Coordinates of C-alpha atoms in Angstrom, one line a residue:
Chain A
M1 CA 26.1 32.7 -7.7
K2 CA 24.3 31.6 -4.4
K3 CA 21.5 29.2 -4.9
I4 CA 20.7 28.2 -1.5
T5 CA 21.2 30.7 1.7
T6 CA 20.1 29.9 5.3
E7 CA 20.0 32.6 7.9
D8 CA 20.0 31.9 11.6
L9 CA 18.1 28.4 10.8
N10 CA 16.8 26.5 13.8
L11 CA 14.9 23.2 14.0
Y12 CA 13.4 21.6 16.9
Y13 CA 11.7 18.1 17.2
G14 CA 9.3 18.8 20.0
S15 CA 11.8 20.1 22.7
F16 CA 14.9 18.7 20.9
H17 CA 17.0 21.5 19.4
A18 CA 18.4 19.6 16.4
L19 CA 19.7 22.4 14.2
K20 CA 21.2 25.6 15.9
G21 CA 21.7 28.7 14.2
I22 CA 22.9 27.4 10.8
G23 CA 23.9 30.1 8.3
M24 CA 25.4 28.9 5.0
A25 CA 25.4 29.8 1.4
I26 CA 25.6 27.1 -1.2
E27 CA 26.9 27.9 -4.8
E28 CA 25.1 27.1 -7.8
R29 CA 26.4 24.2 -10.0
R30 CA 28.8 23.0 -7.4
I31 CA 28.7 19.9 -5.2
T32 CA 28.5 20.9 -1.6
A33 CA 29.2 18.1 0.9
I34 CA 27.9 18.0 4.5
I35 CA 29.9 15.8 6.8
G36 CA 29.6 15.0 10.5
P37 CA 29.2 12.2 12.7
S38 CA 25.9 10.3 12.9
G39 CA 23.1 12.2 14.6
C40 CA 24.8 15.5 13.9
G41 CA 21.6 17.0 12.0
K42 CA 23.1 16.7 8.4
S43 CA 20.4 14.8 7.0
T44 CA 17.9 17.1 8.9
L45 CA 19.5 19.9 7.1
V46 CA 19.1 18.8 3.8
R47 CA 15.6 17.6 4.3
I48 CA 14.7 21.1 5.1
F49 CA 15.8 22.2 1.5
N50 CA 12.8 20.4 -0.1
R51 CA 10.7 20.9 3.1
I52 CA 10.3 17.0 3.3
N53 CA 10.7 17.4 7.1
D54 CA 7.2 18.8 7.0
L55 CA 6.0 15.3 7.2
I56 CA 7.0 14.7 10.6
E57 CA 4.9 16.0 13.4
E58 CA 6.0 18.3 16.1
V59 CA 8.7 19.9 13.7
R60 CA 9.2 23.6 14.5
I61 CA 11.6 25.7 12.3
T62 CA 12.6 29.3 13.0
G63 CA 15.1 31.4 10.5
K64 CA 15.2 31.7 6.9
V65 CA 15.9 29.4 3.9
L66 CA 16.5 31.3 0.6
I67 CA 16.4 29.5 -2.7
D68 CA 17.0 31.8 -5.5
G69 CA 16.3 34.7 -3.1
R70 CA 13.0 33.6 -1.9
N71 CA 12.2 32.3 1.7
I72 CA 10.9 28.6 1.2
Y73 CA 9.1 28.7 4.4
E74 CA 6.9 31.7 3.7
P75 CA 3.2 30.8 4.3
D76 CA 2.3 31.0 0.5
Y77 CA 5.3 29.2 -1.0
D78 CA 4.3 26.7 -3.4
L79 CA 5.4 23.2 -2.0
V80 CA 4.6 21.3 -5.2
S81 CA 7.1 23.7 -7.5
L82 CA 9.4 23.8 -4.4
R83 CA 9.8 20.1 -4.6
K84 CA 9.9 19.9 -8.4
S85 CA 12.7 22.1 -8.6
V86 CA 14.5 20.7 -5.5
G87 CA 14.7 16.8 -6.0
M88 CA 16.0 14.3 -3.4
V89 CA 17.7 11.1 -3.7
F90 CA 17.4 8.9 -0.5
Q91 CA 19.8 6.5 1.5
R92 CA 18.2 3.5 0.1
P93 CA 17.1 3.6 -3.4
N94 CA 13.5 3.7 -3.4
P95 CA 12.3 3.0 -6.9
F96 CA 8.5 2.8 -7.0
P97 CA 6.9 -0.7 -7.5
L98 CA 6.2 0.4 -11.0
S99 CA 8.0 -0.6 -14.3
I100 CA 11.2 1.3 -15.2
Y101 CA 9.2 3.4 -17.6
D102 CA 6.7 4.4 -15.1
N103 CA 9.3 5.2 -12.6
V104 CA 10.9 7.9 -14.9
A105 CA 7.6 9.1 -16.2
F106 CA 6.0 9.5 -12.9
G107 CA 7.2 13.2 -12.1
P108 CA 6.4 14.4 -16.0
R109 CA 3.0 13.0 -15.4
I110 CA 2.0 14.3 -12.1
H111 CA 3.1 17.9 -13.4
R112 CA 1.7 17.4 -16.8
M113 CA 4.9 18.4 -18.4
A114 CA 4.6 16.3 -21.6
G115 CA 2.0 14.6 -23.4
E116 CA 1.9 10.8 -23.5
G117 CA 3.6 11.1 -26.9
D118 CA 6.5 13.1 -25.8
L119 CA 7.0 11.0 -22.7
P120 CA 9.2 8.3 -24.5
G121 CA 11.6 11.0 -25.6
L122 CA 11.8 12.3 -22.1
V123 CA 12.2 9.1 -20.4
E124 CA 15.0 8.4 -23.0
E125 CA 16.8 11.5 -22.2
S126 CA 16.7 11.3 -18.5
L127 CA 17.9 7.7 -18.5
K128 CA 20.9 8.8 -20.8
A129 CA 21.7 11.4 -18.2
V130 CA 22.4 8.9 -16.0
N131 CA 24.1 6.5 -18.2
L132 CA 21.3 3.8 -17.8
W133 CA 19.7 3.9 -21.2
G134 CA 22.1 1.5 -22.7
D135 CA 21.5 -1.0 -20.0
L136 CA 17.7 -0.7 -19.5
K137 CA 16.5 0.4 -23.0
D138 CA 15.1 -3.2 -23.5
K139 CA 13.6 -3.5 -20.0
L140 CA 11.6 -0.5 -19.7
K141 CA 8.3 -2.4 -19.1
R142 CA 10.1 -4.7 -16.3
S143 CA 9.7 -3.7 -12.7
A144 CA 12.1 -1.4 -11.3
L145 CA 12.6 -3.5 -8.2
N146 CA 14.3 -6.2 -9.9
I147 CA 17.4 -4.3 -11.3
P148 CA 20.7 -4.1 -9.2
L149 CA 20.8 -1.5 -6.3
E150 CA 23.2 0.8 -8.3
Q151 CA 20.9 0.9 -11.2
Q152 CA 18.0 1.6 -8.9
Q153 CA 19.8 4.6 -7.4
R154 CA 20.7 5.7 -10.7
L155 CA 16.9 5.2 -11.8
C156 CA 15.8 7.4 -8.8
I157 CA 18.2 10.1 -10.0
A158 CA 16.9 9.8 -13.5
R159 CA 13.4 10.1 -12.1
L160 CA 14.5 13.4 -10.5
I161 CA 16.0 14.8 -13.8
A162 CA 12.9 14.1 -15.6
V163 CA 11.1 16.9 -13.8
R164 CA 14.0 19.3 -14.7
P165 CA 15.0 20.4 -11.1
D166 CA 17.9 23.0 -10.4
V167 CA 19.1 21.3 -7.2
L168 CA 19.6 17.8 -6.3
L169 CA 19.8 16.8 -2.7
M170 CA 21.5 13.4 -2.0
D171 CA 21.1 12.0 1.6
E172 CA 24.0 9.4 1.7
P173 CA 23.2 8.2 -1.7
C174 CA 25.9 5.5 -1.6
S175 CA 25.4 4.2 2.0
A176 CA 23.7 1.0 0.5
L177 CA 26.2 0.4 -2.5
D178 CA 29.3 -1.3 -2.7
P179 CA 32.7 0.5 -3.4
V180 CA 32.6 0.1 -7.2
A181 CA 28.9 1.2 -7.5
T182 CA 29.8 4.0 -5.1
L183 CA 32.6 5.1 -7.5
K184 CA 30.2 4.9 -10.5
I185 CA 27.5 7.3 -8.7
E186 CA 30.3 9.6 -7.8
E187 CA 31.4 10.0 -11.4
L188 CA 27.9 10.4 -12.2
M189 CA 27.6 13.3 -9.6
T190 CA 30.5 15.0 -11.2
E191 CA 28.9 15.1 -14.6
L192 CA 25.5 16.3 -13.2
K193 CA 27.2 19.3 -11.5
K194 CA 27.5 20.9 -14.9
R195 CA 23.8 21.5 -14.8
Y196 CA 22.6 21.1 -11.3
T197 CA 23.3 22.2 -7.8
I198 CA 24.1 19.2 -5.8
V199 CA 24.1 18.9 -1.9
I200 CA 25.3 15.8 -0.6
V201 CA 25.1 14.3 3.0
T202 CA 27.7 11.8 3.6
H203 CA 29.4 9.9 6.5
N204 CA 32.3 9.0 4.3
M205 CA 35.0 11.8 4.4
Q206 CA 37.0 10.3 1.5
Q207 CA 33.8 10.7 -0.6
A208 CA 33.4 14.5 0.4
A209 CA 37.1 15.0 -0.3
R210 CA 36.8 13.3 -3.8
I211 CA 33.9 14.9 -5.3
S212 CA 32.9 18.2 -3.4
D213 CA 33.8 21.7 -4.1
E214 CA 32.6 22.9 -0.7
T215 CA 32.1 21.2 2.5
G216 CA 30.3 21.9 5.7
F217 CA 31.3 20.3 9.0
M218 CA 28.5 19.8 11.5
L219 CA 28.5 18.8 14.8
L220 CA 25.5 18.3 17.5
G221 CA 23.3 20.6 15.5
E222 CA 25.8 23.3 14.8
L223 CA 27.6 24.0 11.5
I224 CA 31.4 24.3 12.8
E225 CA 32.9 25.2 9.5
F226 CA 32.0 25.6 6.0
D227 CA 34.7 26.3 3.3
R228 CA 36.3 25.2 0.1
T229 CA 36.8 21.5 0.2
E230 CA 40.6 21.4 0.2
K231 CA 40.7 24.0 2.9
I232 CA 38.6 21.9 5.1
F233 CA 40.7 18.8 4.5
T234 CA 44.2 20.5 4.6
A235 CA 43.9 23.6 6.8
P236 CA 40.8 23.5 8.8
S237 CA 40.5 26.8 11.0
D238 CA 38.4 24.9 13.8
K239 CA 40.0 22.5 16.1
R240 CA 37.0 20.3 16.1
T241 CA 37.0 19.9 12.3
E242 CA 40.6 18.8 12.4
E243 CA 39.9 16.3 15.2
Y244 CA 37.1 14.9 13.0
I245 CA 38.9 14.5 9.7
T246 CA 41.9 13.1 11.3
G247 CA 39.7 10.5 12.7
R248 CA 39.8 11.5 16.5
Y249 CA 36.0 11.0 16.7
G250 CA 32.9 10.3 15.0
Chain B
M1 CA 12.9 -42.4 37.1
D2 CA 12.4 -38.6 37.1
R3 CA 13.6 -38.3 33.6
T4 CA 11.2 -40.8 32.2
L5 CA 8.3 -39.2 34.1
R6 CA 9.3 -35.7 32.5
R7 CA 9.5 -37.4 29.1
T8 CA 5.9 -38.8 29.4
K9 CA 4.7 -35.4 30.5
E10 CA 6.3 -33.8 27.4
F11 CA 5.1 -36.5 25.0
I12 CA 1.6 -36.2 26.2
V13 CA 1.5 -32.4 26.0
E14 CA 3.0 -32.4 22.6
G15 CA 0.4 -34.9 21.6
L16 CA -2.3 -32.8 22.8
I17 CA -1.1 -29.6 21.1
F18 CA -0.7 -31.7 17.9
L19 CA -4.1 -32.9 18.1
S20 CA -5.6 -29.4 18.6
G21 CA -3.6 -28.1 15.9
I22 CA -4.9 -30.5 13.4
T23 CA -8.5 -30.4 14.5
S24 CA -9.5 -27.5 12.3
I25 CA -8.1 -29.3 9.2
L26 CA -9.8 -32.5 10.5
F27 CA -13.1 -30.8 10.8
V28 CA -13.0 -29.3 7.3
V29 CA -12.1 -32.7 5.7
L30 CA -15.0 -34.3 7.9
I31 CA -17.4 -31.7 6.8
F32 CA -16.5 -32.0 3.1
V33 CA -16.6 -35.8 3.3
F34 CA -20.1 -35.6 4.7
L35 CA -21.2 -33.0 2.2
L36 CA -19.8 -35.1 -0.5
K37 CA -21.5 -38.2 0.5
E38 CA -24.8 -36.5 1.1
G39 CA -24.8 -34.3 -1.8
L40 CA -23.4 -36.7 -4.4
S41 CA -26.5 -39.1 -3.4
L42 CA -28.7 -36.9 -5.5
F43 CA -27.1 -37.9 -8.6
K44 CA -28.0 -41.5 -8.2
E45 CA -31.6 -40.6 -9.0
Y46 CA -31.2 -37.0 -10.5
P47 CA -29.0 -36.0 -13.5
A48 CA -26.1 -33.7 -12.7
G49 CA -26.7 -31.7 -15.9
Q50 CA -30.1 -30.9 -14.8
F51 CA -29.1 -29.9 -11.6
L52 CA -26.3 -27.5 -12.5
F53 CA -27.9 -26.2 -15.6
G54 CA -31.6 -26.6 -15.0
T55 CA -33.4 -23.1 -14.8
G56 CA -36.3 -24.1 -12.5
W57 CA -36.1 -24.9 -8.7
Y58 CA -39.4 -26.5 -7.7
P59 CA -38.5 -28.9 -5.1
I60 CA -42.0 -29.9 -4.1
S61 CA -43.8 -30.3 -7.6
E62 CA -44.5 -33.4 -9.1
P63 CA -42.0 -34.3 -10.4
P64 CA -39.6 -32.2 -8.5
R65 CA -37.0 -30.0 -10.3
F66 CA -33.8 -29.0 -8.9
G67 CA -32.2 -26.6 -11.3
I68 CA -29.9 -24.4 -9.4
V69 CA -29.2 -21.6 -12.0
P70 CA -31.7 -19.2 -10.3
L71 CA -30.3 -19.8 -7.0
V72 CA -26.6 -19.2 -8.4
C73 CA -27.7 -16.3 -10.2
G74 CA -29.7 -14.8 -7.3
S75 CA -26.4 -15.2 -5.1
L76 CA -24.2 -13.8 -7.9
I77 CA -26.4 -10.7 -8.4
V78 CA -26.6 -9.8 -4.7
T79 CA -22.9 -10.3 -4.3
V80 CA -22.0 -8.3 -7.2
G81 CA -24.2 -5.4 -6.0
A82 CA -23.0 -5.6 -2.5
I83 CA -19.3 -5.6 -3.9
M84 CA -19.9 -2.7 -6.0
I85 CA -21.2 -0.7 -3.1
A86 CA -18.9 -1.9 -0.4
V87 CA -15.5 -1.8 -2.5
P88 CA -15.2 1.9 -3.3
V89 CA -16.7 3.0 0.1
S90 CA -14.3 0.6 1.9
V91 CA -11.1 1.4 0.1
A92 CA -11.7 4.9 0.6
A93 CA -12.5 4.6 4.2
A94 CA -9.0 2.5 4.5
L95 CA -7.1 5.2 2.8
Y96 CA -8.7 7.9 5.0
I97 CA -8.0 5.8 8.1
S98 CA -4.5 5.1 7.5
E99 CA -3.2 8.2 5.5
L100 CA -5.2 11.1 6.4
A101 CA -7.2 10.6 9.6
P102 CA -5.5 12.2 13.0
V103 CA -4.9 9.7 15.6
K104 CA -8.1 10.5 17.6
I105 CA -10.7 10.1 14.7
K106 CA -8.4 7.0 13.5
D107 CA -9.1 5.2 16.8
F108 CA -12.6 6.2 17.0
L109 CA -13.2 5.0 13.2
K110 CA -11.5 1.6 14.0
A111 CA -13.8 1.0 17.0
G112 CA -16.9 1.8 15.1
I113 CA -15.7 -0.6 12.2
E114 CA -15.2 -3.3 14.9
M115 CA -18.7 -2.7 16.2
L116 CA -20.2 -2.9 12.8
A117 CA -18.7 -6.3 12.3
A118 CA -20.0 -7.2 15.7
I119 CA -23.8 -6.5 15.0
P120 CA -25.4 -10.1 14.3
S121 CA -26.7 -10.5 10.8
V122 CA -30.1 -11.1 11.9
V123 CA -30.1 -7.6 13.4
L124 CA -29.1 -6.0 10.3
G125 CA -31.5 -8.0 8.2
F126 CA -34.4 -6.9 10.7
I127 CA -33.2 -3.1 10.5
G128 CA -33.1 -3.6 6.7
M129 CA -36.5 -5.1 6.5
V130 CA -38.3 -2.3 8.6
T131 CA -36.3 0.6 7.0
L132 CA -34.4 -0.1 3.9
V133 CA -37.3 -2.5 2.2
P134 CA -40.1 0.2 2.5
F135 CA -37.3 3.0 1.2
V136 CA -36.5 1.1 -1.9
R137 CA -40.3 0.1 -2.7
S138 CA -41.4 3.8 -2.5
F139 CA -38.2 5.3 -4.0
F140 CA -38.3 3.1 -7.2
H141 CA -42.2 2.6 -7.4
I142 CA -42.1 -1.1 -7.3
P143 CA -44.6 -3.5 -5.9
T144 CA -42.2 -4.7 -3.4
G145 CA -39.0 -3.6 -1.7
L146 CA -38.0 -7.1 -1.2
T147 CA -35.3 -7.0 -3.8
A148 CA -31.8 -8.0 -4.9
L149 CA -30.7 -4.3 -4.3
S150 CA -32.0 -4.2 -0.6
G151 CA -29.9 -7.5 0.0
S152 CA -26.9 -6.0 -1.9
I153 CA -27.0 -2.8 0.4
M154 CA -27.1 -4.7 3.7
L155 CA -24.6 -7.1 2.7
A156 CA -22.3 -4.2 1.7
F157 CA -22.4 -3.2 5.3
M158 CA -21.5 -6.8 6.3
A159 CA -18.5 -6.8 3.9
M160 CA -17.2 -3.4 4.8
P161 CA -15.5 -4.4 8.0
T162 CA -13.6 -7.3 6.5
I163 CA -12.6 -5.1 3.5
I164 CA -11.5 -2.1 5.4
T165 CA -9.6 -4.0 8.0
I166 CA -7.6 -6.0 5.5
A167 CA -7.2 -3.1 3.0
E168 CA -6.1 -0.7 5.8
D169 CA -3.4 -3.4 6.9
A170 CA -2.2 -3.5 3.1
I171 CA -2.1 0.3 2.8
N172 CA -0.2 0.7 6.4
A173 CA 2.5 -1.9 5.0
V174 CA 3.3 0.2 2.1
P175 CA 7.0 1.2 2.7
K176 CA 7.5 4.9 3.8
P177 CA 10.4 5.4 1.3
Y178 CA 7.9 5.0 -1.6
K179 CA 5.6 7.8 -0.2
E180 CA 8.3 10.0 0.5
G181 CA 9.8 9.5 -3.0
A182 CA 6.4 10.5 -4.4
L183 CA 6.2 13.6 -2.1
A184 CA 9.7 14.6 -2.8
L185 CA 9.0 14.6 -6.5
G186 CA 6.3 17.1 -6.0
A187 CA 3.4 14.9 -5.9
T188 CA 0.2 16.0 -3.9
R189 CA -1.0 13.7 -1.2
W190 CA -3.7 12.6 -3.4
Q191 CA -1.3 11.9 -6.3
M192 CA 0.8 10.0 -4.0
M193 CA -2.2 8.0 -2.5
Y194 CA -3.6 7.0 -5.8
K195 CA -0.9 6.6 -7.9
I196 CA 1.7 5.2 -5.4
V197 CA 0.0 3.7 -2.3
L198 CA -3.0 2.0 -3.9
V199 CA -0.8 0.5 -6.7
A200 CA 1.7 -0.9 -4.1
A201 CA -1.1 -2.2 -1.7
S202 CA -3.2 -3.5 -4.7
P203 CA -2.4 -7.3 -3.9
G204 CA -3.6 -6.7 -0.3
I205 CA -6.6 -4.8 -1.4
I206 CA -7.7 -7.6 -4.0
A207 CA -7.1 -10.2 -1.3
A208 CA -9.5 -7.8 1.0
I209 CA -12.0 -7.7 -1.8
M210 CA -12.0 -11.5 -2.3
L211 CA -12.5 -12.1 1.5
G212 CA -15.4 -9.5 1.4
I213 CA -16.9 -11.5 -1.3
G214 CA -16.6 -14.7 0.5
R215 CA -18.2 -13.1 3.5
V216 CA -21.0 -11.9 1.3
I217 CA -21.6 -15.1 -0.7
G218 CA -22.0 -17.1 2.4
E219 CA -24.3 -14.8 4.5
T220 CA -27.7 -16.3 5.3
M221 CA -29.8 -14.7 7.6
A222 CA -30.1 -11.0 6.2
V223 CA -30.5 -11.9 2.8
M224 CA -33.1 -14.4 3.5
M225 CA -35.1 -11.7 5.4
I226 CA -34.8 -9.0 2.7
T227 CA -34.3 -10.4 -0.9
G228 CA -37.8 -11.8 -1.2
N229 CA -36.9 -15.4 -1.6
S230 CA -38.3 -16.1 -5.2
A231 CA -36.4 -18.5 -7.1
V232 CA -36.5 -16.9 -10.6
I233 CA -33.4 -15.9 -12.6
P234 CA -33.2 -12.1 -11.8
H235 CA -33.1 -9.6 -14.6
S236 CA -32.5 -6.6 -12.7
F237 CA -31.5 -5.4 -9.2
L238 CA -35.1 -4.5 -8.4
Q239 CA -36.5 -7.9 -8.7
P240 CA -36.8 -10.4 -5.6
V241 CA -34.1 -13.1 -5.6
R242 CA -33.3 -16.1 -3.7
T243 CA -29.7 -17.0 -2.9
M244 CA -28.2 -20.5 -2.5
T245 CA -27.7 -19.8 1.4
A246 CA -31.3 -18.9 2.0
T247 CA -32.5 -21.8 0.0
I248 CA -30.6 -24.4 2.3
A249 CA -31.5 -22.5 5.5
S250 CA -35.3 -22.0 4.7
E251 CA -36.1 -25.5 3.1
M252 CA -33.8 -27.8 5.3
G253 CA -36.2 -27.9 8.1
E254 CA -39.1 -29.1 5.7
T255 CA -37.4 -31.9 3.9
V256 CA -37.6 -35.6 4.9
Y257 CA -34.4 -37.2 5.7
G258 CA -32.9 -38.9 2.9
S259 CA -35.3 -37.6 0.3
E260 CA -34.1 -36.2 -3.1
H261 CA -34.9 -32.7 -1.7
Y262 CA -32.5 -33.2 1.3
F263 CA -29.7 -34.6 -1.1
A264 CA -30.4 -31.5 -3.4
L265 CA -29.8 -29.1 -0.6
F266 CA -26.6 -30.9 0.4
A267 CA -25.4 -30.6 -3.2
L268 CA -26.2 -27.1 -3.2
G269 CA -24.1 -26.9 -0.1
I270 CA -21.3 -28.3 -2.2
V271 CA -21.6 -26.0 -4.9
L272 CA -21.6 -23.1 -2.5
F273 CA -18.6 -24.7 -0.5
I274 CA -16.6 -24.9 -4.0
I275 CA -17.4 -21.1 -4.7
T276 CA -16.1 -20.0 -1.2
F277 CA -13.2 -22.1 -1.4
I278 CA -12.1 -20.8 -4.8
I279 CA -12.6 -17.1 -3.6
N280 CA -10.7 -17.7 -0.4
F281 CA -7.7 -19.4 -2.5
I282 CA -7.6 -16.3 -4.7
A283 CA -7.6 -14.1 -1.7
D284 CA -4.8 -16.2 -0.3
L285 CA -2.8 -16.0 -3.5
F286 CA -2.8 -12.6 -3.4
L287 CA -2.3 -11.9 0.1
H288 CA 0.9 -14.1 0.0
R289 CA 2.1 -13.0 -3.3
K290 CA 5.7 -11.5 -3.4
K291 CA 5.7 -7.7 -4.2
I292 CA 5.9 -7.2 -8.0

């Protein structure tokens, strides 16, 4: 099943052509990695899938982005429900300056998904899904800003899971973490792909090779190659992909 | 030779800068010492308890009574009223300016707020006297429009620039990832603003409110002109009141140097000084408090 499909997708920042004719199809319940050198447009691409790019002034987008068969750039597409079903994890963990409990309960509260009585159960379930419940269950009232970075990033994932999304976009989710924490987050992603479609942007090729099922390689705003991860890393069909994964530039 | 000259120059310049640097502190200390010396002289002849808790301020009756309760109450009621008006308006304005307004409107509004801050308080008092006071009188059908309410409204205008400017800084300082995180979870702009931005900016907003209170409680001219100056303990916003500041300003010219009344006004100054000091101190605590 294809979850996200793009057709001739172009994005301009003012006059700068940042994404050039991207066409790709992302499989449901898989991890899809987008790799490429910095500035190639990979973050811009995932930020299209939840329309968080809309916040930037002077952005212009042409082409189609279909999620579950509907173009999310249709004028009457409901942004709130889009962002509820397509969650995003950012480069630096960004828990809100609230308690751990309120961080997880934020989404369910704004979407009125549960009464205050059902919230504790939902919070517990979400924290369990990211393996944080054991560590944090006695600290739920404490500020989310005082826990280690890796736990903060997990908390941000739990915060998304609490609103029951289908897709998780991860924009270099481990770039602020040390190698051990990175491995733990990767394990978590592998677990999560049983239930969610995950798109991860990473500049770390080993990470893409370790966790993803499919990989897209981007260069200067173009999607050069998009294929099964083993194929990209063992027998890429484009010369530029080969040069990048063998470390000749980037 | 050359070197000693240079060193002397350095020494003189550094000394001058040091002096300028400590001038402000020095002045505060001198003022406080002077206030204390003059103010505390009152209590040689007049009991402190009657000063602090006395309910009558009759400085020229025989014997005189210097109970500051009506004056403190007057200042409090005008301040509370002004803050109740100014805070919601100012915080909403700050939110609008930093989160919603297009750049052009933002610049226009900020210039307007600076203009508001630049209006001399006597002018505001005068405008209040000829417009607001008759309006309050006819709107509420009361014998005089010179009331605590009129004072509160005019003072709200004076507190607004302070509160808006500082609250806006606090709101601008809210990290962008918080906002993005909230929007990416499907929050609407409004939900993002009041559930995340206001919460994250709350220490700064509280500091802004405290500084606004400091501004209001120390204001003299406008309140003297429009609150009616009657030193009775107020029971409602629709009564004339007299504030501590207005009392000092209007009576200081009529007292005899070194008289009991003269010292009483200084003692009242000490009370005012302590109140504003505490308010500024609280504001400072919030401004410099680390994020939660």
